[in-house]
Short mmCIF file of C-alpha atoms and ligand atoms in Angstrom, two decimals:
data_model
loop_
_atom_site.label_atom_id
_atom_site.label_comp_id
_atom_site.label_asym_id
_atom_site.label_seq_id
_atom_site.Cartn_x
_atom_site.Cartn_y
_atom_site.Cartn_z
CA LEU U 10 41.91 209.46 181.21
CA ALA U 11 46.05 209.23 180.62
CA ALA U 12 48.69 206.64 181.04
CA ALA U 13 52.13 206.17 181.50
CA SER U 14 54.06 205.75 178.50
CA GLU U 15 56.93 203.17 178.18
CA SER U 16 59.85 206.24 177.97
CA GLY U 17 58.32 207.21 181.63
CA GLY U 18 56.00 210.51 180.43
CA VAL U 19 52.32 210.73 180.21
CA ALA U 20 50.49 210.18 177.04
CA SER U 21 47.31 211.57 176.13
CA TYR U 22 44.17 209.57 175.75
CA HIS U 23 44.39 209.79 172.30
CA GLN U 24 48.26 208.73 171.78
CA VAL U 25 47.71 205.27 173.16
CA LEU U 26 45.03 204.66 171.70
CA ASP U 27 46.63 205.12 168.49
CA GLN U 28 49.64 203.00 169.42
CA GLN U 29 47.15 200.14 170.75
CA SER U 30 45.33 200.28 167.28
CA LEU U 31 48.46 200.31 165.34
CA ARG U 32 50.02 197.64 167.48
CA ARG U 33 46.60 195.58 166.96
CA LEU U 34 46.92 196.04 162.95
CA GLN U 35 50.37 195.14 162.93
CA LEU U 36 49.46 191.74 165.41
CA GLY U 37 46.67 190.78 162.89
CA THR U 38 48.60 190.89 159.95
CA GLU U 39 51.39 189.08 161.37
CA LEU U 40 49.15 186.57 162.62
CA GLU U 41 48.92 184.27 159.95
CA GLN U 42 52.68 184.29 158.97
CA ALA U 43 53.19 183.48 162.68
CA MET U 44 51.47 180.42 162.45
CA ALA U 45 53.43 179.49 159.36
CA ASP U 46 56.74 180.37 160.97
CA GLY U 47 55.62 178.27 163.86
CA GLN U 48 55.89 181.45 166.38
CA ILE U 49 52.13 180.14 167.40
CA SER U 50 52.70 176.67 169.71
CA VAL U 51 50.51 175.45 172.67
CA VAL U 52 50.88 174.28 176.37
CA PHE U 53 49.25 171.89 177.81
CA GLN U 54 47.64 172.25 181.55
CA PRO U 55 46.98 168.90 183.67
CA ILE U 56 43.18 168.10 184.66
CA ILE U 57 42.91 165.84 187.44
CA ASP U 58 40.18 163.43 189.15
CA ALA U 59 39.54 165.24 192.21
CA ARG U 60 39.22 161.67 193.95
CA THR U 61 41.99 159.30 192.92
CA SER U 62 44.17 162.01 191.43
CA ASP U 63 44.43 160.48 188.13
CA ILE U 64 45.24 162.79 185.13
CA VAL U 65 42.10 162.68 182.80
CA SER U 66 42.79 165.28 180.21
CA VAL U 67 44.74 168.29 179.48
CA GLU U 68 43.75 171.61 178.42
CA THR U 69 45.33 173.06 175.28
CA LEU U 70 46.31 176.72 175.97
CA VAL U 71 47.35 178.85 172.53
CA ARG U 72 51.27 180.60 173.28
CA TRP U 73 52.30 183.59 171.34
CA ALA U 74 56.41 183.77 170.95
CA HIS U 75 56.38 187.17 169.17
CA PRO U 76 59.91 187.58 167.58
CA ARG U 77 59.71 191.34 168.84
CA PHE U 78 57.26 192.12 171.43
CA GLY U 79 57.62 188.60 173.30
CA ALA U 80 55.28 186.39 174.78
CA ILE U 81 52.15 187.39 173.94
CA PRO U 82 48.89 186.40 176.00
CA PRO U 83 45.85 184.49 174.49
CA ASP U 84 43.97 187.19 175.74
CA ASP U 85 45.78 189.80 174.08
CA PHE U 86 45.18 188.33 170.62
CA ILE U 87 42.23 185.39 170.56
CA HIS U 88 39.92 188.71 170.22
CA LEU U 89 41.74 190.20 167.85
CA ALA U 90 41.77 187.14 165.64
CA GLU U 91 37.83 187.21 165.87
CA GLN U 92 37.59 190.62 165.05
CA ILE U 93 39.94 190.50 161.81
CA GLY U 94 38.08 187.18 160.59
CA ARG U 95 41.32 184.78 161.28
CA ILE U 96 39.91 183.08 164.57
CA GLY U 97 38.69 180.04 162.04
CA PRO U 98 42.76 179.27 160.89
CA LEU U 99 43.80 179.97 164.33
CA THR U 100 41.43 177.36 166.08
CA ASP U 101 41.96 174.81 163.35
CA HIS U 102 45.80 175.41 163.97
CA VAL U 103 45.57 174.67 167.67
CA LEU U 104 43.23 171.71 166.70
CA ASP U 105 45.84 170.53 165.13
CA LEU U 106 48.49 170.31 167.64
CA ALA U 107 46.04 169.24 169.94
CA LEU U 108 45.21 166.22 167.98
CA ALA U 109 48.57 165.27 166.71
CA ARG U 110 49.61 165.68 170.80
CA CYS U 111 46.76 162.95 171.31
CA ARG U 112 47.72 161.10 168.31
CA ARG U 113 51.53 160.15 169.88
CA TRP U 114 49.85 159.43 173.06
CA LEU U 115 47.65 157.40 171.42
CA ASP U 116 50.44 155.21 169.53
CA GLN U 117 52.53 155.12 173.16
CA ASP U 118 49.18 153.15 174.18
CA ILE U 119 47.65 156.38 176.36
CA ALA U 120 44.34 157.45 175.63
CA LEU U 121 44.78 161.15 177.49
CA SER U 122 41.53 163.38 175.65
CA VAL U 123 42.12 166.86 174.95
CA ALA U 124 40.02 169.83 175.81
CA VAL U 125 40.71 172.73 173.01
CA ASN U 126 39.23 176.33 173.54
CA LEU U 127 36.56 177.25 171.03
CA SER U 128 35.81 181.05 170.83
CA ALA U 129 32.55 182.25 170.29
CA ARG U 130 32.36 183.30 166.76
CA CYS U 131 33.67 179.37 165.82
CA LEU U 132 30.54 178.22 166.50
CA SER U 133 28.90 180.71 163.40
CA GLU U 134 31.31 179.57 161.12
CA PRO U 135 29.48 176.91 158.43
CA ASP U 136 31.64 174.54 158.48
CA LEU U 137 32.99 174.18 161.73
CA VAL U 138 31.59 170.67 162.39
CA GLU U 139 33.23 169.33 158.97
CA ARG U 140 36.67 170.67 160.27
CA VAL U 141 36.12 169.14 163.46
CA GLU U 142 35.57 165.80 161.84
CA GLN U 143 38.55 166.35 158.96
CA ALA U 144 40.81 167.16 161.74
CA LEU U 145 39.62 163.79 163.87
CA ARG U 146 39.80 161.48 161.23
CA ARG U 147 43.40 163.51 159.51
CA HIS U 148 45.12 162.42 163.03
CA GLY U 149 43.44 159.01 163.83
CA VAL U 150 41.85 160.06 166.79
CA PRO U 151 38.56 159.06 168.32
CA GLY U 152 36.26 161.70 168.91
CA GLU U 153 35.59 160.65 172.72
CA LEU U 154 39.18 161.87 173.09
CA LEU U 155 38.25 165.43 172.21
CA ILE U 156 36.76 167.82 174.77
CA LEU U 157 35.40 171.54 173.35
CA GLU U 158 35.33 174.35 175.68
CA LEU U 159 32.59 176.56 174.92
CA THR U 160 31.86 179.93 176.81
CA GLU U 161 28.32 180.87 177.94
CA GLY U 162 27.71 183.78 175.85
CA SER U 163 28.33 181.56 172.53
CA VAL U 164 25.85 179.07 173.54
CA VAL U 165 23.08 181.46 174.84
CA ASP U 166 23.33 182.97 171.62
CA ASP U 167 19.68 182.79 169.73
CA SER U 168 21.63 182.16 166.29
CA VAL U 169 23.86 179.02 167.87
CA ARG U 170 20.53 177.65 170.35
CA SER U 171 18.33 177.30 167.38
CA SER U 172 21.41 175.85 164.98
CA SER U 173 22.13 171.96 165.49
CA VAL U 174 26.04 172.87 165.81
CA LEU U 175 26.21 171.64 169.22
CA GLU U 176 24.11 168.28 168.06
CA ASP U 177 25.96 167.71 165.43
CA LEU U 178 29.61 168.41 167.33
CA HIS U 179 27.96 165.84 169.82
CA THR U 180 27.56 163.67 167.21
CA LEU U 181 31.02 163.18 166.52
CA GLY U 182 31.27 161.84 169.78
CA LEU U 183 33.24 164.48 171.77
CA ARG U 184 32.73 166.15 174.75
CA LEU U 185 31.42 169.77 175.52
CA SER U 186 32.40 171.54 178.31
CA MET U 187 31.04 175.20 179.49
CA ASP U 188 33.76 177.24 180.49
CA ASP U 189 34.35 180.13 182.85
CA PHE U 190 30.86 179.28 184.64
CA GLY U 191 29.11 181.62 186.54
CA THR U 192 30.72 184.80 184.97
CA GLY U 193 28.14 184.95 181.55
CA TYR U 194 24.28 185.01 181.94
CA SER U 195 23.42 182.01 181.02
CA SER U 196 21.59 179.34 183.66
CA LEU U 197 22.31 175.75 184.75
CA SER U 198 18.38 175.10 183.13
CA GLN U 199 19.04 177.12 179.97
CA LEU U 200 22.30 174.39 179.86
CA ARG U 201 19.91 171.38 180.18
CA GLN U 202 18.52 171.87 176.89
CA LEU U 203 21.86 171.66 175.17
CA PRO U 204 23.85 169.00 174.72
CA ILE U 205 26.39 170.03 177.38
CA ASP U 206 28.41 167.40 179.31
CA GLU U 207 30.14 169.50 182.00
CA VAL U 208 31.27 172.99 183.37
CA LYS U 209 34.02 174.46 184.12
CA ILE U 210 33.52 177.07 187.74
CA ASP U 211 34.98 180.15 186.48
CA LYS U 212 38.69 180.37 188.54
CA SER U 213 37.30 183.59 189.77
CA PHE U 214 34.91 181.95 192.16
CA VAL U 215 37.85 179.08 192.50
CA LEU U 216 40.48 181.90 193.70
CA GLY U 217 38.79 182.92 195.86
CA MET U 218 37.65 180.05 197.88
CA SER U 219 40.48 180.07 200.32
CA THR U 220 39.38 183.15 201.98
CA SER U 221 36.08 184.28 201.13
CA GLN U 222 32.91 181.71 202.41
CA GLY U 223 30.74 183.65 199.62
CA GLU U 224 32.68 182.00 196.93
CA SER U 225 32.65 178.88 198.61
CA PHE U 226 28.61 178.70 198.72
CA ILE U 227 28.96 179.98 194.41
CA ALA U 228 31.09 176.86 193.75
CA ARG U 229 29.08 174.64 196.31
CA SER U 230 26.16 175.67 194.26
CA ILE U 231 27.04 175.09 190.90
CA ILE U 232 28.58 171.82 191.54
CA GLU U 233 25.06 170.41 193.63
CA LEU U 234 22.48 172.01 190.62
CA ALA U 235 25.15 170.71 188.12
CA HIS U 236 25.17 167.18 189.41
CA ASN U 237 21.23 167.38 189.55
CA LEU U 238 21.17 168.12 186.10
CA GLY U 239 23.47 165.00 185.41
CA LEU U 240 26.97 167.36 184.17
CA ARG U 241 30.15 166.39 185.08
CA VAL U 242 32.00 169.48 187.06
CA VAL U 243 35.41 170.70 186.84
CA ALA U 244 37.20 173.49 189.26
CA GLU U 245 40.01 175.61 187.25
CA GLY U 246 42.21 177.81 189.34
CA VAL U 247 43.01 175.62 192.02
CA GLU U 248 45.88 177.06 193.60
CA ASP U 249 46.02 175.78 197.17
CA GLU U 250 45.36 172.85 199.18
CA LEU U 251 42.61 174.40 201.25
CA THR U 252 40.61 175.00 197.80
CA ARG U 253 41.63 171.21 196.88
CA LYS U 254 40.30 169.96 200.06
CA LEU U 255 37.00 172.09 199.98
CA LEU U 256 36.25 171.23 196.15
CA THR U 257 36.70 167.23 197.22
CA GLU U 258 34.51 167.39 199.96
CA MET U 259 31.93 169.48 197.47
CA GLY U 260 31.99 166.55 195.49
CA CYS U 261 33.86 168.65 192.38
CA ASP U 262 34.76 165.97 189.81
CA LYS U 263 37.58 167.38 188.25
CA LEU U 264 40.54 170.17 189.33
CA GLN U 265 42.85 171.98 187.31
CA GLY U 266 45.17 174.61 188.66
CA PHE U 267 48.72 175.49 189.49
CA LEU U 268 48.69 173.90 192.73
CA LEU U 269 48.69 170.79 190.64
CA SER U 270 50.34 172.07 187.29
CA ARG U 271 51.20 174.79 185.25
CA PRO U 272 50.30 174.83 181.32
CA LEU U 273 53.21 172.76 180.11
CA PRO U 274 55.18 172.38 177.02
CA ASP U 275 55.18 169.24 175.26
CA ASP U 276 58.22 167.99 176.55
CA LYS U 277 57.75 169.26 180.53
CA LEU U 278 54.39 167.66 180.32
CA GLU U 279 55.98 164.22 178.72
CA LYS U 280 58.23 164.60 182.19
CA TRP U 281 55.21 165.29 184.66
CA LEU U 282 53.32 162.31 183.27
CA LEU U 283 56.09 160.16 183.40
CA ALA U 284 56.93 161.30 187.07
CA ARG U 285 53.14 160.39 187.98
CA THR U 286 52.61 157.07 186.02
CA GLY U 287 56.45 155.84 186.53
CA VAL U 288 55.52 154.32 183.12
CA ARG U 289 56.17 155.07 179.91
CA SER U 290 54.32 153.32 177.67
CA ALA U 291 52.72 149.69 177.63
CA ALA U 292 53.70 147.05 175.50
CA PRO U 293 52.71 147.16 171.87
CA GLY U 294 49.37 145.84 170.97
CA ALA U 295 48.40 146.37 174.55
CA GLN U 296 44.79 147.85 175.61
CA HIS U 297 44.85 151.66 176.13
CA ARG U 298 45.49 152.48 179.49
CA ARG U 299 42.59 155.23 180.41
CA LEU U 300 45.06 157.67 182.24
P1 C2E F 401 40.24 179.47 180.20
O1 C2E F 401 40.15 178.36 178.80
O2 C2E F 401 39.75 179.71 181.39
O3 C2E F 401 41.69 179.03 180.37
C1 C2E F 401 42.25 178.73 181.78
C2 C2E F 401 43.27 180.38 181.87
O4 C2E F 401 43.35 180.12 183.54
C3 C2E F 401 44.93 179.70 181.29
O5 C2E F 401 44.89 181.03 181.09
C4 C2E F 401 45.48 179.06 182.39
O6 C2E F 401 46.41 179.23 182.22
C5 C2E F 401 44.73 179.77 183.75
N1 C2E F 401 45.09 179.20 184.74
C6 C2E F 401 44.94 178.23 185.51
N2 C2E F 401 45.37 177.60 186.52
C7 C2E F 401 45.38 178.60 186.95
C8 C2E F 401 45.30 178.76 188.58
O7 C2E F 401 45.56 177.88 189.21
N3 C2E F 401 45.47 180.23 188.64
C9 C2E F 401 45.53 181.26 187.68
N4 C2E F 401 45.70 182.18 188.23
N5 C2E F 401 45.40 180.80 186.83
C10 C2E F 401 44.99 179.85 186.21
P2 C2E F 401 45.66 181.49 179.30
O8 C2E F 401 46.62 180.31 179.08
O9 C2E F 401 46.29 182.66 179.93
O10 C2E F 401 44.66 181.81 178.85
C11 C2E F 401 43.50 182.50 178.88
C12 C2E F 401 42.23 182.21 177.95
O11 C2E F 401 42.53 182.64 176.42
C13 C2E F 401 41.79 181.05 177.99
O12 C2E F 401 41.09 181.11 179.00
C14 C2E F 401 40.59 181.01 176.83
O13 C2E F 401 39.39 181.69 177.07
C15 C2E F 401 41.58 181.64 176.02
N6 C2E F 401 42.28 180.65 175.03
C16 C2E F 401 43.65 180.48 175.29
N7 C2E F 401 43.93 179.02 174.26
C17 C2E F 401 42.83 179.20 173.32
C18 C2E F 401 42.31 178.99 172.36
O14 C2E F 401 43.22 178.17 171.64
N8 C2E F 401 41.46 179.32 171.54
C19 C2E F 401 40.40 180.06 172.17
N9 C2E F 401 40.04 180.45 171.25
N10 C2E F 401 40.53 180.89 173.29
C20 C2E F 401 41.91 180.41 173.84
MG1 MG F 402 39.15 176.85 178.85
MG1 MG F 403 38.04 178.91 182.08
MG1 MG F 404 39.10 181.91 181.38
#
């Protein structure tokens, strides 16, 4: 195995490995400080109702603007944070930013739900439920406005299944969403035994829908089965009109993807919302509007 190095030459596998582990080690030690320095921020991607096109929630996605490496994508540092045992603080940080945003919307009489991704590792942290509850209380956000996105692998894990962590989270009023559905090894019938409210069809299926009948068939099957089990269905990775049309015809409840909006920083999302709703906020004391 060999890979081209940045200088254009070819480095040996071991050299590449060493460079990678060195960078990982460095990122690991920098993560904590990065949070304190404000290098770790979030963007929000709108999720819309497939039938009405109303915005129903936003997914919070973490970003790391590194002073030397530039933008580091979450797929490059979430796993690292898990491995070095810092996923708890990182999750708390993201949850904090998401709930603070949600609170500011509430202050404008806008009740918009926020979704936060939960790493598998988080579900085995004994104080998770307590931390989520405290965060909700600290920001004065009702649990009903929070969605936690879990991955398939994390809920089929025996220790999670046998513990009451999902039930306890549910008791806080929040909704649980099964992310990247179809890529793992859980089945919908397994989900039935858990307090899951919705599934998100993984974008690997959705991205192929406009060109592949096979992918469309998978999406249709997931939607039908999920609905039969009383679960809502979100499709992520909607990039074109044909896919949007197909999914809507199949009865998919919610859509997310670049066609509708890319993940946006706070100020851009504000503009996006404004352009769609045309209203900044309701009169003080007015009933919360469900967007
Ligand atoms: P995810 O939770 O499945 O999030 C959806 C990913 O798909 C996001 O990538 C989003 O930018 C991307 N996406 C959305 N619409 C489209 C589309 O139409 N086409 C394509 N090609 N991609 C689309 P992102 O932001 O790079 O995040 C990647 C993954 O990193 C997330 O996948 C999630 O598993 C993880 N992640 C992100 N933020 C957090 C976080 O705060 N905590 C944890 N534990 N994981 C996070
Ligand atoms: Mg997600
Ligand atoms: Mg996903
Ligand atoms: Mg994903």
